[in-house]
Amino acid sequence: MKPINLKEKYSTFSKQWHPHQIAIVDDMQVLLAKIQGEFVWHSHENEDELFQVLKGTLYMQFRDRTETVHEGEIIVVPKGVEHCPSTRNGEEVQLLLFEKINTAHTGGVEHELTQSHYPKI
């Protein structure tokens, strides 16, 4: 049981759209990610996802609207809801994600950005 320094953890990787696991809480994992541009439209049939913006502005696209999530804010995407995270104007956004350990990165969608393993840092 030691504090986790998020700035230090972010400095250990540069790859975007590739979450890194920093902790496990029961059957949930805490992930850090750097993102830029648009991701993949997908949903998670049985899992909710929590996104916290630590740096930058996240645009969470849903089929009927886009929600703007600023630094220090969170958004929860309920299970089964199709979504597509994105950024604008070339901005790199730093996220903290909280989701079940068995959550597939892009749900049932296979894409070149899909990750099947999250490195532990």
mmCIF file with all atom_site columns, C-alpha atoms in Angstrom:
data_model
loop_
_atom_site.group_PDB
_atom_site.id
_atom_site.type_symbol
_atom_site.label_atom_id
_atom_site.label_alt_id
_atom_site.label_comp_id
_atom_site.label_asym_id
_atom_site.label_entity_id
_atom_site.label_seq_id
_atom_site.pdbx_PDB_ins_code
_atom_site.Cartn_x
_atom_site.Cartn_y
_atom_site.Cartn_z
_atom_site.occupancy
_atom_site.B_iso_or_equiv
_atom_site.pdbx_formal_charge
_atom_site.auth_seq_id
_atom_site.auth_comp_id
_atom_site.auth_asym_id
_atom_site.auth_atom_id
_atom_site.pdbx_PDB_model_num
ATOM 1   C CA . MET A 1 1   ? 0.000   0.000  0.000   1.00 0.00 ? 1   MET A CA 1
ATOM 2   C CA . LYS A 1 2   ? 1.847   3.000  -1.359  1.00 0.00 ? 2   LYS A CA 1
ATOM 3   C CA . PRO A 1 3   ? 0.673   6.177  -3.042  1.00 0.00 ? 3   PRO A CA 1
ATOM 4   C CA . ILE A 1 4   ? 0.683   6.114  -6.835  1.00 0.00 ? 4   ILE A CA 1
ATOM 5   C CA . ASN A 1 5   ? 2.110   9.226  -8.476  1.00 0.00 ? 5   ASN A CA 1
ATOM 6   C CA . LEU A 1 6   ? 0.108   9.725  -11.664 1.00 0.00 ? 6   LEU A CA 1
ATOM 7   C CA . LYS A 1 7   ? 2.594   12.188 -13.217 1.00 0.00 ? 7   LYS A CA 1
ATOM 8   C CA . GLU A 1 8   ? 5.387   9.661  -12.771 1.00 0.00 ? 8   GLU A CA 1
ATOM 9   C CA . LYS A 1 9   ? 3.249   6.888  -14.269 1.00 0.00 ? 9   LYS A CA 1
ATOM 10  C CA . TYR A 1 10  ? 2.305   9.016  -17.299 1.00 0.00 ? 10  TYR A CA 1
ATOM 11  C CA . SER A 1 11  ? 5.997   9.715  -17.925 1.00 0.00 ? 11  SER A CA 1
ATOM 12  C CA . THR A 1 12  ? 6.666   5.973  -18.411 1.00 0.00 ? 12  THR A CA 1
ATOM 13  C CA . PHE A 1 13  ? 4.734   5.654  -21.699 1.00 0.00 ? 13  PHE A CA 1
ATOM 14  C CA . SER A 1 14  ? 3.911   7.641  -24.803 1.00 0.00 ? 14  SER A CA 1
ATOM 15  C CA . LYS A 1 15  ? 1.741   5.319  -26.910 1.00 0.00 ? 15  LYS A CA 1
ATOM 16  C CA . GLN A 1 16  ? -1.755  6.653  -27.446 1.00 0.00 ? 16  GLN A CA 1
ATOM 17  C CA . TRP A 1 17  ? -4.968  4.622  -27.182 1.00 0.00 ? 17  TRP A CA 1
ATOM 18  C CA . HIS A 1 18  ? -3.068  1.964  -25.194 1.00 0.00 ? 18  HIS A CA 1
ATOM 19  C CA . PRO A 1 19  ? -4.224  1.925  -21.544 1.00 0.00 ? 19  PRO A CA 1
ATOM 20  C CA . HIS A 1 20  ? -1.791  0.983  -18.781 1.00 0.00 ? 20  HIS A CA 1
ATOM 21  C CA . GLN A 1 21  ? -2.956  -0.627 -15.557 1.00 0.00 ? 21  GLN A CA 1
ATOM 22  C CA . ILE A 1 22  ? -1.878  1.093  -12.338 1.00 0.00 ? 22  ILE A CA 1
ATOM 23  C CA . ALA A 1 23  ? -4.100  -0.640 -9.763  1.00 0.00 ? 23  ALA A CA 1
ATOM 24  C CA . ILE A 1 24  ? -6.757  -3.257 -9.133  1.00 0.00 ? 24  ILE A CA 1
ATOM 25  C CA . VAL A 1 25  ? -9.710  -2.626 -6.811  1.00 0.00 ? 25  VAL A CA 1
ATOM 26  C CA . ASP A 1 26  ? -11.655 -5.841 -6.227  1.00 0.00 ? 26  ASP A CA 1
ATOM 27  C CA . ASP A 1 27  ? -12.708 -6.906 -9.749  1.00 0.00 ? 27  ASP A CA 1
ATOM 28  C CA . MET A 1 28  ? -12.082 -3.448 -11.200 1.00 0.00 ? 28  MET A CA 1
ATOM 29  C CA . GLN A 1 29  ? -8.972  -2.033 -12.796 1.00 0.00 ? 29  GLN A CA 1
ATOM 30  C CA . VAL A 1 30  ? -7.633  1.502  -12.780 1.00 0.00 ? 30  VAL A CA 1
ATOM 31  C CA . LEU A 1 31  ? -6.030  2.473  -16.066 1.00 0.00 ? 31  LEU A CA 1
ATOM 32  C CA . LEU A 1 32  ? -4.140  5.469  -17.414 1.00 0.00 ? 32  LEU A CA 1
ATOM 33  C CA . ALA A 1 33  ? -4.328  6.389  -21.082 1.00 0.00 ? 33  ALA A CA 1
ATOM 34  C CA . LYS A 1 34  ? -3.146  9.072  -23.440 1.00 0.00 ? 34  LYS A CA 1
ATOM 35  C CA . ILE A 1 35  ? -5.420  9.734  -26.388 1.00 0.00 ? 35  ILE A CA 1
ATOM 36  C CA . GLN A 1 36  ? -5.418  11.955 -29.457 1.00 0.00 ? 36  GLN A CA 1
ATOM 37  C CA . GLY A 1 37  ? -7.824  12.086 -32.374 1.00 0.00 ? 37  GLY A CA 1
ATOM 38  C CA . GLU A 1 38  ? -10.801 9.771  -32.742 1.00 0.00 ? 38  GLU A CA 1
ATOM 39  C CA . PHE A 1 39  ? -11.098 6.241  -31.380 1.00 0.00 ? 39  PHE A CA 1
ATOM 40  C CA . VAL A 1 40  ? -13.443 3.433  -32.478 1.00 0.00 ? 40  VAL A CA 1
ATOM 41  C CA . TRP A 1 41  ? -17.233 3.338  -32.211 1.00 0.00 ? 41  TRP A CA 1
ATOM 42  C CA . HIS A 1 42  ? -17.973 0.525  -29.776 1.00 0.00 ? 42  HIS A CA 1
ATOM 43  C CA . SER A 1 43  ? -19.966 -0.548 -26.728 1.00 0.00 ? 43  SER A CA 1
ATOM 44  C CA . HIS A 1 44  ? -19.489 -2.859 -23.788 1.00 0.00 ? 44  HIS A CA 1
ATOM 45  C CA . GLU A 1 45  ? -22.501 -5.098 -23.427 1.00 0.00 ? 45  GLU A CA 1
ATOM 46  C CA . ASN A 1 46  ? -22.028 -5.995 -19.754 1.00 0.00 ? 46  ASN A CA 1
ATOM 47  C CA . GLU A 1 47  ? -19.753 -3.318 -18.292 1.00 0.00 ? 47  GLU A CA 1
ATOM 48  C CA . ASP A 1 48  ? -19.959 0.369  -17.437 1.00 0.00 ? 48  ASP A CA 1
ATOM 49  C CA . GLU A 1 49  ? -16.882 2.568  -17.980 1.00 0.00 ? 49  GLU A CA 1
ATOM 50  C CA . LEU A 1 50  ? -15.784 5.599  -16.005 1.00 0.00 ? 50  LEU A CA 1
ATOM 51  C CA . PHE A 1 51  ? -13.550 8.191  -17.691 1.00 0.00 ? 51  PHE A CA 1
ATOM 52  C CA . GLN A 1 52  ? -11.850 10.937 -15.663 1.00 0.00 ? 52  GLN A CA 1
ATOM 53  C CA . VAL A 1 53  ? -10.085 13.682 -17.587 1.00 0.00 ? 53  VAL A CA 1
ATOM 54  C CA . LEU A 1 54  ? -6.825  14.568 -15.877 1.00 0.00 ? 54  LEU A CA 1
ATOM 55  C CA . LYS A 1 55  ? -5.474  16.786 -18.665 1.00 0.00 ? 55  LYS A CA 1
ATOM 56  C CA . GLY A 1 56  ? -7.167  18.301 -21.708 1.00 0.00 ? 56  GLY A CA 1
ATOM 57  C CA . THR A 1 57  ? -10.718 18.007 -23.011 1.00 0.00 ? 57  THR A CA 1
ATOM 58  C CA . LEU A 1 58  ? -12.453 14.766 -23.954 1.00 0.00 ? 58  LEU A CA 1
ATOM 59  C CA . TYR A 1 59  ? -15.320 14.681 -26.439 1.00 0.00 ? 59  TYR A CA 1
ATOM 60  C CA . MET A 1 60  ? -17.426 11.608 -25.757 1.00 0.00 ? 60  MET A CA 1
ATOM 61  C CA . GLN A 1 61  ? -19.498 10.964 -28.833 1.00 0.00 ? 61  GLN A CA 1
ATOM 62  C CA . PHE A 1 62  ? -22.789 9.141  -28.609 1.00 0.00 ? 62  PHE A CA 1
ATOM 63  C CA . ARG A 1 63  ? -25.015 8.446  -31.613 1.00 0.00 ? 63  ARG A CA 1
ATOM 64  C CA . ASP A 1 64  ? -27.407 11.251 -30.626 1.00 0.00 ? 64  ASP A CA 1
ATOM 65  C CA . ARG A 1 65  ? -25.013 13.820 -29.113 1.00 0.00 ? 65  ARG A CA 1
ATOM 66  C CA . THR A 1 66  ? -21.486 14.667 -27.977 1.00 0.00 ? 66  THR A CA 1
ATOM 67  C CA . GLU A 1 67  ? -20.649 15.415 -24.340 1.00 0.00 ? 67  GLU A CA 1
ATOM 68  C CA . THR A 1 68  ? -17.671 17.652 -23.552 1.00 0.00 ? 68  THR A CA 1
ATOM 69  C CA . VAL A 1 69  ? -15.691 16.469 -20.525 1.00 0.00 ? 69  VAL A CA 1
ATOM 70  C CA . HIS A 1 70  ? -13.193 18.972 -19.095 1.00 0.00 ? 70  HIS A CA 1
ATOM 71  C CA . GLU A 1 71  ? -10.182 18.507 -16.820 1.00 0.00 ? 71  GLU A CA 1
ATOM 72  C CA . GLY A 1 72  ? -11.313 17.391 -13.384 1.00 0.00 ? 72  GLY A CA 1
ATOM 73  C CA . GLU A 1 73  ? -14.602 15.963 -14.661 1.00 0.00 ? 73  GLU A CA 1
ATOM 74  C CA . ILE A 1 74  ? -15.792 12.391 -15.140 1.00 0.00 ? 74  ILE A CA 1
ATOM 75  C CA . ILE A 1 75  ? -18.278 10.716 -17.410 1.00 0.00 ? 75  ILE A CA 1
ATOM 76  C CA . VAL A 1 76  ? -19.772 7.261  -16.951 1.00 0.00 ? 76  VAL A CA 1
ATOM 77  C CA . VAL A 1 77  ? -20.767 5.351  -20.066 1.00 0.00 ? 77  VAL A CA 1
ATOM 78  C CA . PRO A 1 78  ? -23.427 2.796  -19.123 1.00 0.00 ? 78  PRO A CA 1
ATOM 79  C CA . LYS A 1 79  ? -23.189 -0.777 -20.377 1.00 0.00 ? 79  LYS A CA 1
ATOM 80  C CA . GLY A 1 80  ? -24.588 -1.286 -23.860 1.00 0.00 ? 80  GLY A CA 1
ATOM 81  C CA . VAL A 1 81  ? -24.263 2.375  -24.906 1.00 0.00 ? 81  VAL A CA 1
ATOM 82  C CA . GLU A 1 82  ? -22.354 2.888  -28.145 1.00 0.00 ? 82  GLU A CA 1
ATOM 83  C CA . HIS A 1 83  ? -19.689 5.576  -27.789 1.00 0.00 ? 83  HIS A CA 1
ATOM 84  C CA . CYS A 1 84  ? -16.546 6.964  -29.394 1.00 0.00 ? 84  CYS A CA 1
ATOM 85  C CA . PRO A 1 85  ? -14.019 8.981  -27.346 1.00 0.00 ? 85  PRO A CA 1
ATOM 86  C CA . SER A 1 86  ? -12.178 11.718 -29.236 1.00 0.00 ? 86  SER A CA 1
ATOM 87  C CA . THR A 1 87  ? -10.070 14.838 -28.906 1.00 0.00 ? 87  THR A CA 1
ATOM 88  C CA . ARG A 1 88  ? -9.879  17.923 -31.103 1.00 0.00 ? 88  ARG A CA 1
ATOM 89  C CA . ASN A 1 89  ? -7.257  20.150 -32.670 1.00 0.00 ? 89  ASN A CA 1
ATOM 90  C CA . GLY A 1 90  ? -4.415  17.685 -32.128 1.00 0.00 ? 90  GLY A CA 1
ATOM 91  C CA . GLU A 1 91  ? -4.688  17.893 -28.334 1.00 0.00 ? 91  GLU A CA 1
ATOM 92  C CA . GLU A 1 92  ? -3.381  14.929 -26.347 1.00 0.00 ? 92  GLU A CA 1
ATOM 93  C CA . VAL A 1 93  ? -5.709  14.099 -23.451 1.00 0.00 ? 93  VAL A CA 1
ATOM 94  C CA . GLN A 1 94  ? -4.752  12.173 -20.329 1.00 0.00 ? 94  GLN A CA 1
ATOM 95  C CA . LEU A 1 95  ? -7.425  9.907  -18.874 1.00 0.00 ? 95  LEU A CA 1
ATOM 96  C CA . LEU A 1 96  ? -7.924  7.762  -15.811 1.00 0.00 ? 96  LEU A CA 1
ATOM 97  C CA . LEU A 1 97  ? -10.278 4.858  -16.546 1.00 0.00 ? 97  LEU A CA 1
ATOM 98  C CA . PHE A 1 98  ? -12.105 2.646  -14.080 1.00 0.00 ? 98  PHE A CA 1
ATOM 99  C CA . GLU A 1 99  ? -13.644 -0.545 -15.411 1.00 0.00 ? 99  GLU A CA 1
ATOM 100 C CA . LYS A 1 100 ? -14.069 -4.261 -14.750 1.00 0.00 ? 100 LYS A CA 1
ATOM 101 C CA . ILE A 1 101 ? -10.953 -6.334 -15.345 1.00 0.00 ? 101 ILE A CA 1
ATOM 102 C CA . ASN A 1 102 ? -12.623 -8.379 -18.089 1.00 0.00 ? 102 ASN A CA 1
ATOM 103 C CA . THR A 1 103 ? -13.806 -5.350 -20.097 1.00 0.00 ? 103 THR A CA 1
ATOM 104 C CA . ALA A 1 104 ? -12.712 -5.717 -23.722 1.00 0.00 ? 104 ALA A CA 1
ATOM 105 C CA . HIS A 1 105 ? -10.933 -2.591 -24.984 1.00 0.00 ? 105 HIS A CA 1
ATOM 106 C CA . THR A 1 106 ? -13.247 -2.061 -27.963 1.00 0.00 ? 106 THR A CA 1
ATOM 107 C CA . GLY A 1 107 ? -16.132 -4.290 -26.901 1.00 0.00 ? 107 GLY A CA 1
ATOM 108 C CA . GLY A 1 108 ? -16.986 -6.696 -29.709 1.00 0.00 ? 108 GLY A CA 1
ATOM 109 C CA . VAL A 1 109 ? -15.318 -4.526 -32.366 1.00 0.00 ? 109 VAL A CA 1
ATOM 110 C CA . GLU A 1 110 ? -11.932 -5.584 -33.751 1.00 0.00 ? 110 GLU A CA 1
ATOM 111 C CA . HIS A 1 111 ? -9.848  -2.650 -34.977 1.00 0.00 ? 111 HIS A CA 1
ATOM 112 C CA . GLU A 1 112 ? -6.168  -1.821 -35.442 1.00 0.00 ? 112 GLU A CA 1
ATOM 113 C CA . LEU A 1 113 ? -6.372  0.215  -32.204 1.00 0.00 ? 113 LEU A CA 1
ATOM 114 C CA . THR A 1 114 ? -7.820  -2.692 -30.200 1.00 0.00 ? 114 THR A CA 1
ATOM 115 C CA . GLN A 1 115 ? -5.552  -3.763 -27.334 1.00 0.00 ? 115 GLN A CA 1
ATOM 116 C CA . SER A 1 116 ? -5.860  -7.172 -25.724 1.00 0.00 ? 116 SER A CA 1
ATOM 117 C CA . HIS A 1 117 ? -3.271  -6.589 -22.986 1.00 0.00 ? 117 HIS A CA 1
ATOM 118 C CA . TYR A 1 118 ? -2.780  -3.620 -20.681 1.00 0.00 ? 118 TYR A CA 1
ATOM 119 C CA . PRO A 1 119 ? 0.789   -3.329 -19.364 1.00 0.00 ? 119 PRO A CA 1
ATOM 120 C CA . LYS A 1 120 ? 1.087   -2.938 -15.596 1.00 0.00 ? 120 LYS A CA 1
ATOM 121 C CA . ILE A 1 121 ? 3.119   0.091  -14.608 1.00 0.00 ? 121 ILE A CA 1
#
